[in-house]
PDB file of C-alpha atoms in Angstrom:
ATOM      1  CA  MET A 792     -13.965  21.069 -21.528  1.00 56.00           C
ATOM      2  CA  THR A 793      -9.197  21.570 -19.733  1.00 57.00           C
ATOM      3  CA  VAL A 794      -7.746  18.275 -21.018  1.00 57.00           C
ATOM      4  CA  TYR A 795      -5.307  18.490 -17.593  1.00 59.00           C
ATOM      5  CA  LYS A 796      -1.609  17.149 -18.808  1.00 71.00           C
ATOM      6  CA  LYS A 797      -0.885  14.791 -16.457  1.00 77.00           C
ATOM      7  CA  PRO A 798       1.134  12.375 -17.193  1.00 84.00           C
ATOM      8  CA  PRO A 799       0.461   8.490 -16.796  1.00 88.00           C
ATOM      9  CA  SER A 800       1.695   6.186 -13.234  1.00 88.00           C
ATOM     10  CA  PRO A 801       4.870   5.023 -14.008  1.00 87.00           C
ATOM     11  CA  ALA A 802       3.025   1.165 -13.242  1.00 88.00           C
ATOM     12  CA  ILE A 803       2.168   1.488 -16.425  1.00 91.00           C
ATOM     13  CA  ASP A 804       5.200   1.085 -17.794  1.00 90.00           C
ATOM     14  CA  TRP A 805       5.999  -0.953 -14.539  1.00 89.00           C
ATOM     15  CA  ALA A 806       2.989  -3.640 -15.937  1.00 90.00           C
ATOM     16  CA  VAL A 807       3.644  -2.844 -19.889  1.00 89.00           C
ATOM     17  CA  GLU A 808       7.230  -3.962 -19.557  1.00 89.00           C
ATOM     18  CA  ILE A 809       6.766  -6.992 -17.236  1.00 89.00           C
ATOM     19  CA  LEU A 810       4.543  -8.009 -20.408  1.00 89.00           C
ATOM     20  CA  LEU A 811       6.397  -7.490 -22.858  1.00 85.00           C
ATOM     21  CA  SER A 812      10.071  -8.785 -21.312  1.00 85.00           C
ATOM     22  CA  GLU A 813       8.778 -11.586 -18.736  1.00 83.00           C
ATOM     23  CA  CYS A 814       4.636 -13.120 -20.193  1.00 85.00           C
ATOM     24  CA  GLY A 815       5.365 -13.763 -24.412  1.00 81.00           C
ATOM     25  CA  LEU A 816       2.901 -10.812 -25.147  1.00 84.00           C
ATOM     26  CA  ARG A 817       3.505  -9.334 -27.950  1.00 83.00           C
ATOM     27  CA  GLY A 818       2.221  -6.555 -30.843  1.00 86.00           C
ATOM     28  CA  SER A 819      -1.141  -5.431 -29.890  1.00 90.00           C
ATOM     29  CA  ILE A 820      -3.139  -6.292 -26.828  1.00 93.00           C
ATOM     30  CA  ASN A 821      -6.141  -5.154 -25.194  1.00 96.00           C
ATOM     31  CA  VAL A 822      -6.508  -3.290 -22.018  1.00 97.00           C
ATOM     32  CA  LEU A 823      -9.409  -1.635 -20.402  1.00 98.00           C
ATOM     33  CA  ASN A 824      -9.535   0.247 -16.889  1.00 97.00           C
ATOM     34  CA  LEU A 825     -11.259   0.590 -14.345  1.00 97.00           C
ATOM     35  CA  GLY A 826     -11.829   3.691 -12.931  1.00 95.00           C
ATOM     36  CA  CYS A 827     -10.151   5.472 -15.916  1.00 95.00           C
ATOM     37  CA  GLY A 828     -10.511   8.544 -14.703  1.00 94.00           C
ATOM     38  CA  THR A 829      -9.407  11.196 -17.017  1.00 94.00           C
ATOM     39  CA  GLY A 830      -8.626   8.714 -20.184  1.00 95.00           C
ATOM     40  CA  ARG A 831      -4.076   9.312 -18.846  1.00 93.00           C
ATOM     41  CA  ASN A 832      -2.578   5.935 -18.759  1.00 95.00           C
ATOM     42  CA  LEU A 833      -4.651   4.315 -21.501  1.00 96.00           C
ATOM     43  CA  HIS A 834      -4.127   7.784 -23.605  1.00 95.00           C
ATOM     44  CA  HIS A 835       0.221   6.311 -23.240  1.00 94.00           C
ATOM     45  CA  LEU A 836      -0.702   2.677 -23.639  1.00 95.00           C
ATOM     46  CA  ALA A 837      -2.191   3.738 -27.436  1.00 95.00           C
ATOM     47  CA  LYS A 838       0.083   5.489 -27.650  1.00 93.00           C
ATOM     48  CA  MET A 839       2.402   2.545 -28.338  1.00 92.00           C
ATOM     49  CA  GLY A 840      -0.342   1.106 -30.199  1.00 93.00           C
ATOM     50  CA  HIS A 841      -2.706  -1.041 -27.576  1.00 94.00           C
ATOM     51  CA  ASN A 842      -6.459  -1.225 -28.354  1.00 96.00           C
ATOM     52  CA  VAL A 843      -7.985   0.231 -24.974  1.00 97.00           C
ATOM     53  CA  TRP A 844     -11.403   0.201 -23.464  1.00 98.00           C
ATOM     54  CA  GLY A 845     -11.948   2.310 -20.239  1.00 98.00           C
ATOM     55  CA  LEU A 846     -14.824   2.546 -17.292  1.00 97.00           C
ATOM     56  CA  ASP A 847     -15.178   5.122 -15.406  1.00 96.00           C
ATOM     57  CA  ILE A 848     -18.708   6.058 -12.507  1.00 94.00           C
ATOM     58  CA  SER A 849     -18.105   9.804 -13.533  1.00 94.00           C
ATOM     59  CA  ALA A 850     -19.855  11.032 -16.726  1.00 95.00           C
ATOM     60  CA  THR A 851     -17.548  14.101 -16.678  1.00 95.00           C
ATOM     61  CA  SER A 852     -14.207  11.973 -16.971  1.00 94.00           C
ATOM     62  CA  ILE A 853     -15.617  10.043 -20.386  1.00 96.00           C
ATOM     63  CA  GLU A 854     -15.746  13.040 -22.124  1.00 96.00           C
ATOM     64  CA  ALA A 855     -12.336  14.358 -20.729  1.00 94.00           C
ATOM     65  CA  ALA A 856     -11.054  11.186 -21.867  1.00 95.00           C
ATOM     66  CA  LYS A 857     -13.083  11.102 -25.228  1.00 95.00           C
ATOM     67  CA  LEU A 858     -11.750  14.904 -26.017  1.00 94.00           C
ATOM     68  CA  ARG A 859      -8.282  13.951 -25.257  1.00 93.00           C
ATOM     69  CA  PHE A 860      -8.367  10.962 -27.714  1.00 94.00           C
ATOM     70  CA  SER A 861      -9.939  12.712 -29.658  1.00 92.00           C
ATOM     71  CA  SER A 862      -7.548  16.500 -29.725  1.00 91.00           C
ATOM     72  CA  GLU A 863      -4.596  13.873 -29.753  1.00 90.00           C
ATOM     73  CA  PRO A 864      -4.896  11.117 -31.699  1.00 89.00           C
ATOM     74  CA  THR A 865      -3.827   7.586 -30.956  1.00 91.00           C
ATOM     75  CA  PRO A 866      -2.600   4.323 -33.978  1.00 90.00           C
ATOM     76  CA  GLY A 867      -5.021   1.911 -31.521  1.00 84.00           C
ATOM     77  CA  ASP A 868      -8.131   1.673 -31.191  1.00 89.00           C
ATOM     78  CA  PHE A 869     -10.673   2.593 -28.245  1.00 94.00           C
ATOM     79  CA  GLU A 870     -13.810   3.035 -26.497  1.00 96.00           C
ATOM     80  CA  PHE A 871     -15.377   4.898 -23.119  1.00 97.00           C
ATOM     81  CA  ILE A 872     -18.304   3.741 -20.991  1.00 96.00           C
ATOM     82  CA  CYS A 873     -19.906   5.897 -18.141  1.00 96.00           C
ATOM     83  CA  TYR A 874     -20.580   2.342 -16.352  1.00 94.00           C
ATOM     84  CA  ASP A 875     -21.091   1.737 -12.607  1.00 90.00           C
ATOM     85  CA  GLN A 876     -22.622  -2.172 -11.669  1.00 92.00           C
ATOM     86  CA  VAL A 877     -18.587  -3.165 -11.544  1.00 91.00           C
ATOM     87  CA  ASN A 878     -20.286  -7.179 -10.432  1.00 92.00           C
ATOM     88  CA  GLU A 879     -21.176  -7.291 -14.597  1.00 95.00           C
ATOM     89  CA  LEU A 880     -18.826  -6.243 -16.797  1.00 96.00           C
ATOM     90  CA  PRO A 881     -20.577  -5.190 -20.441  1.00 96.00           C
ATOM     91  CA  TYR A 882     -17.936  -7.121 -22.232  1.00 97.00           C
ATOM     92  CA  ASP A 883     -17.119 -10.624 -23.601  1.00 97.00           C
ATOM     93  CA  SER A 884     -15.570 -13.231 -21.983  1.00 97.00           C
ATOM     94  CA  CYS A 885     -11.964 -13.496 -22.860  1.00 96.00           C
ATOM     95  CA  HIS A 886     -11.947 -10.351 -23.940  1.00 97.00           C
ATOM     96  CA  PHE A 887      -8.621  -8.512 -22.610  1.00 97.00           C
ATOM     97  CA  ASP A 888      -4.996  -8.916 -22.201  1.00 95.00           C
ATOM     98  CA  LEU A 889      -5.203  -6.524 -19.552  1.00 95.00           C
ATOM     99  CA  VAL A 890      -7.064  -4.819 -17.512  1.00 96.00           C
ATOM    100  CA  ILE A 891      -5.513  -1.906 -14.760  1.00 95.00           C
ATOM    101  CA  SER A 892      -7.375  -0.578 -12.049  1.00 94.00           C
ATOM    102  CA  ILE A 893      -5.098   1.822 -10.032  1.00 92.00           C
ATOM    103  CA  PHE A 894      -6.826   3.110  -6.796  1.00 88.00           C
ATOM    104  CA  ALA A 895     -10.306   1.441  -7.680  1.00 91.00           C
ATOM    105  CA  TYR A 896     -11.126  -1.369  -6.766  1.00 90.00           C
ATOM    106  CA  ASN A 897      -9.825   0.079  -2.884  1.00 87.00           C
ATOM    107  CA  GLU A 898     -13.571   2.159  -3.970  1.00 87.00           C
ATOM    108  CA  ILE A 899     -15.608  -0.675  -3.313  1.00 89.00           C
ATOM    109  CA  ARG A 900     -16.932   0.043   0.000  1.00 87.00           C
ATOM    110  CA  ASP A 901     -17.602  -3.385   0.577  1.00 89.00           C
ATOM    111  CA  LYS A 902     -16.014  -6.806   0.370  1.00 89.00           C
ATOM    112  CA  SER A 903     -19.080  -9.423  -1.629  1.00 92.00           C
ATOM    113  CA  LEU A 904     -19.274  -7.391  -4.645  1.00 93.00           C
ATOM    114  CA  ARG A 905     -15.566  -6.695  -4.589  1.00 92.00           C
ATOM    115  CA  LEU A 906     -14.661 -10.582  -4.746  1.00 92.00           C
ATOM    116  CA  LYS A 907     -18.547 -10.884  -7.648  1.00 94.00           C
ATOM    117  CA  CYS A 908     -15.729  -7.695  -9.492  1.00 94.00           C
ATOM    118  CA  LEU A 909     -12.670 -10.657  -9.383  1.00 93.00           C
ATOM    119  CA  LYS A 910     -14.645 -12.539 -10.524  1.00 94.00           C
ATOM    120  CA  GLU A 911     -16.466 -10.442 -13.585  1.00 96.00           C
ATOM    121  CA  ILE A 912     -12.151  -9.416 -14.183  1.00 95.00           C
ATOM    122  CA  GLU A 913     -11.236 -13.094 -14.262  1.00 95.00           C
ATOM    123  CA  ARG A 914     -13.656 -13.812 -16.513  1.00 96.00           C
ATOM    124  CA  ILE A 915     -13.192 -11.582 -19.679  1.00 97.00           C
ATOM    125  CA  LEU A 916      -9.365 -12.191 -18.597  1.00 96.00           C
ATOM    126  CA  ARG A 917      -7.765 -14.244 -22.173  1.00 95.00           C
ATOM    127  CA  ARG A 918      -5.713 -17.184 -20.975  1.00 93.00           C
ATOM    128  CA  PRO A 919      -3.365 -16.032 -19.868  1.00 92.00           C
ATOM    129  CA  GLY A 920      -4.358 -13.184 -18.959  1.00 94.00           C
ATOM    130  CA  TYR A 921      -3.358 -10.048 -16.521  1.00 94.00           C
ATOM    131  CA  LEU A 922      -4.452  -7.741 -13.884  1.00 94.00           C
ATOM    132  CA  LEU A 923      -2.500  -4.969 -13.379  1.00 93.00           C
ATOM    133  CA  LEU A 924      -3.529  -3.965  -9.028  1.00 92.00           C
ATOM    134  CA  MET A 925      -2.522  -0.973  -6.538  1.00 89.00           C
ATOM    135  CA  VAL A 926      -4.143   0.234  -3.151  1.00 87.00           C
ATOM    136  CA  PRO A 927      -3.664   1.920  -0.434  1.00 82.00           C
ATOM    137  CA  ASP A 928      -1.426  -0.288   1.812  1.00 80.00           C
ATOM    138  CA  SER A 929      -3.526  -0.189   5.391  1.00 74.00           C
ATOM    139  CA  GLY A 930      -0.475   0.636   7.390  1.00 65.00           C
ATOM    140  CA  ASN A 931      -0.210   3.625   6.600  1.00 57.00           C
ATOM    141  CA  THR A 932      -1.784   6.427   7.749  1.00 44.00           C
ATOM    142  CA  ALA A 933      -0.834   8.529   4.670  1.00 46.00           C
ATOM    143  CA  SER A 934      -2.966   6.232   2.259  1.00 41.00           C
ATOM    144  CA  LEU A 935      -6.354   6.111   4.272  1.00 40.00           C
ATOM    145  CA  THR A 936      -6.618   9.506   2.742  1.00 40.00           C
ATOM    146  CA  VAL A 937     -10.321  10.723   2.369  1.00 35.00           C
ATOM    147  CA  THR A 938     -11.170  12.094  -0.648  1.00 36.00           C
ATOM    148  CA  GLU A 939     -13.706  14.719  -2.134  1.00 33.00           C
ATOM    149  CA  ARG A 940     -15.830  13.108  -5.102  1.00 33.00           C
ATOM    150  CA  TYR A 941     -17.769  12.715  -7.368  1.00 32.00           C
ATOM    151  CA  ASN A 942     -20.508  15.306  -6.598  1.00 33.00           C
ATOM    152  CA  ASP A 943     -18.933  16.250  -3.202  1.00 36.00           C
ATOM    153  CA  GLU A 944     -19.434  13.364  -2.137  1.00 37.00           C
ATOM    154  CA  LEU A 945     -16.977  12.751   0.827  1.00 34.00           C
ATOM    155  CA  LYS A 946     -15.785   8.622  -0.180  1.00 44.00           C
ATOM    156  CA  SER A 947     -12.988   6.722   1.931  1.00 54.00           C
ATOM    157  CA  TYR A 948     -10.582   4.396   0.511  1.00 62.00           C
ATOM    158  CA  VAL A 949     -10.638   0.193   1.740  1.00 78.00           C
ATOM    159  CA  ALA A 950      -7.159   0.182   2.357  1.00 77.00           C
ATOM    160  CA  PHE A 951      -5.553  -3.996   2.180  1.00 83.00           C
ATOM    161  CA  SER A 952      -2.114  -5.393   4.139  1.00 80.00           C
ATOM    162  CA  LEU A 953      -0.575  -7.049   1.595  1.00 79.00           C
ATOM    163  CA  HIS A 954      -1.745 -10.405   3.637  1.00 81.00           C
ATOM    164  CA  ASP A 955      -5.352  -9.461   3.396  1.00 86.00           C
ATOM    165  CA  LEU A 956      -4.887  -8.272  -0.539  1.00 86.00           C
ATOM    166  CA  ILE A 957      -3.367 -12.446  -1.392  1.00 87.00           C
ATOM    167  CA  ASN A 958      -6.779 -13.563   0.841  1.00 88.00           C
ATOM    168  CA  GLU A 959      -8.867 -11.546  -1.080  1.00 89.00           C
ATOM    169  CA  CYS A 960      -7.683 -12.088  -4.635  1.00 89.00           C
ATOM    170  CA  HIS A 961      -6.020 -15.637  -4.716  1.00 86.00           C
ATOM    171  CA  PRO A 962      -7.853 -17.465  -6.123  1.00 82.00           C
ATOM    172  CA  PRO A 963      -9.523 -16.580  -9.076  1.00 81.00           C
ATOM    173  CA  LEU A 964      -6.185 -14.716  -9.582  1.00 89.00           C
ATOM    174  CA  ARG A 965      -2.731 -16.536  -8.743  1.00 90.00           C
ATOM    175  CA  LEU A 966       0.016 -12.957  -7.855  1.00 87.00           C
ATOM    176  CA  THR A 967       2.994 -12.876 -10.075  1.00 88.00           C
ATOM    177  CA  ASN A 968       5.293  -8.987  -9.663  1.00 84.00           C
ATOM    178  CA  TYR A 969       4.805  -7.239  -7.060  1.00 82.00           C
ATOM    179  CA  VAL A 970       6.262  -4.212  -5.609  1.00 80.00           C
ATOM    180  CA  SER A 971       5.769  -1.458  -2.560  1.00 71.00           C
ATOM    181  CA  LYS A 972       5.873   1.901  -4.006  1.00 71.00           C
ATOM    182  CA  GLN A 973       6.364   5.075  -1.008  1.00 66.00           C
ATOM    183  CA  LYS A 974       4.659   8.209  -2.255  1.00 63.00           C
ATOM    184  CA  LYS A 975       3.640  11.585   0.010  1.00 56.00           C
ATOM    185  CA  THR A 976       0.375  12.049   1.128  1.00 53.00           C
ATOM    186  CA  GLY A 977       0.136  15.695   3.321  1.00 53.00           C
ATOM    187  CA  GLY A 978       4.018  15.871   4.127  1.00 52.00           C
ATOM    188  CA  GLU A 979       3.645  11.866   5.152  1.00 55.00           C
ATOM    189  CA  VAL A 980       5.536   9.317   3.745  1.00 56.00           C
ATOM    190  CA  GLY A 981       3.658   6.114   3.064  1.00 63.00           C
ATOM    191  CA  LEU A 982       3.318   2.962   1.188  1.00 74.00           C
ATOM    192  CA  ASP A 983       0.222   1.587  -2.003  1.00 82.00           C
ATOM    193  CA  HIS A 984       0.550  -2.172  -2.876  1.00 84.00           C
ATOM    194  CA  LEU A 985       1.120  -2.205  -6.901  1.00 88.00           C
ATOM    195  CA  SER A 986       1.291  -6.774  -7.861  1.00 90.00           C
ATOM    196  CA  LEU A 987       0.831  -7.352 -11.158  1.00 92.00           C
ATOM    197  CA  TRP A 988      -1.757 -11.037 -10.855  1.00 93.00           C
ATOM    198  CA  ARG A 989      -2.271 -13.122 -13.797  1.00 93.00           C
ATOM    199  CA  VAL A 990      -5.270 -15.953 -14.970  1.00 92.00           C
ATOM    200  CA  ASP A 991      -4.355 -18.851 -16.345  1.00 88.00           C
ATOM    201  CA  GLU A 992      -7.303 -21.397 -17.942  1.00 71.00           C
TER     202      GLU A 992
END
């Protein structure tokens, strides 16, 4: 199995810088990546000394993530699980400092299931705890792409306006930081919503 050397998302360093400089987190933190893929973002964090966990519905991706970590050891602890029950995450309450979802939350097409996922994220986050969320913007045709994933089935993304995203995530989470991230898809220029959310007592 080949593990591609694609660099981590710039969103990771953006969030970590905010957490360390503005939110007071110090030392090793516990990070969960929902929809971790082959683990490139978590491997980047683990090399910094953070402890990382990854969930993905693709068994092939999970095996690639494990191979990445075994071939390039890191100081941080790691665990990867193939899992698809986002409404019942297999972790103790108040376990993570940061949960990451980069183009994974928007693949949950049922709104009621997305809300259950948010409640689970709230449960497993420490106080304070943070959610890094990146989703495509509904106002840009470049974001409304259809991708071929998981057993060659076509699966369309759910895209959000910023207003809809805030209404969906708050409560239980509070928006802390937000940027619009420009991207190119098929020659078109679109926007992604990149946001950092906080849960308190």
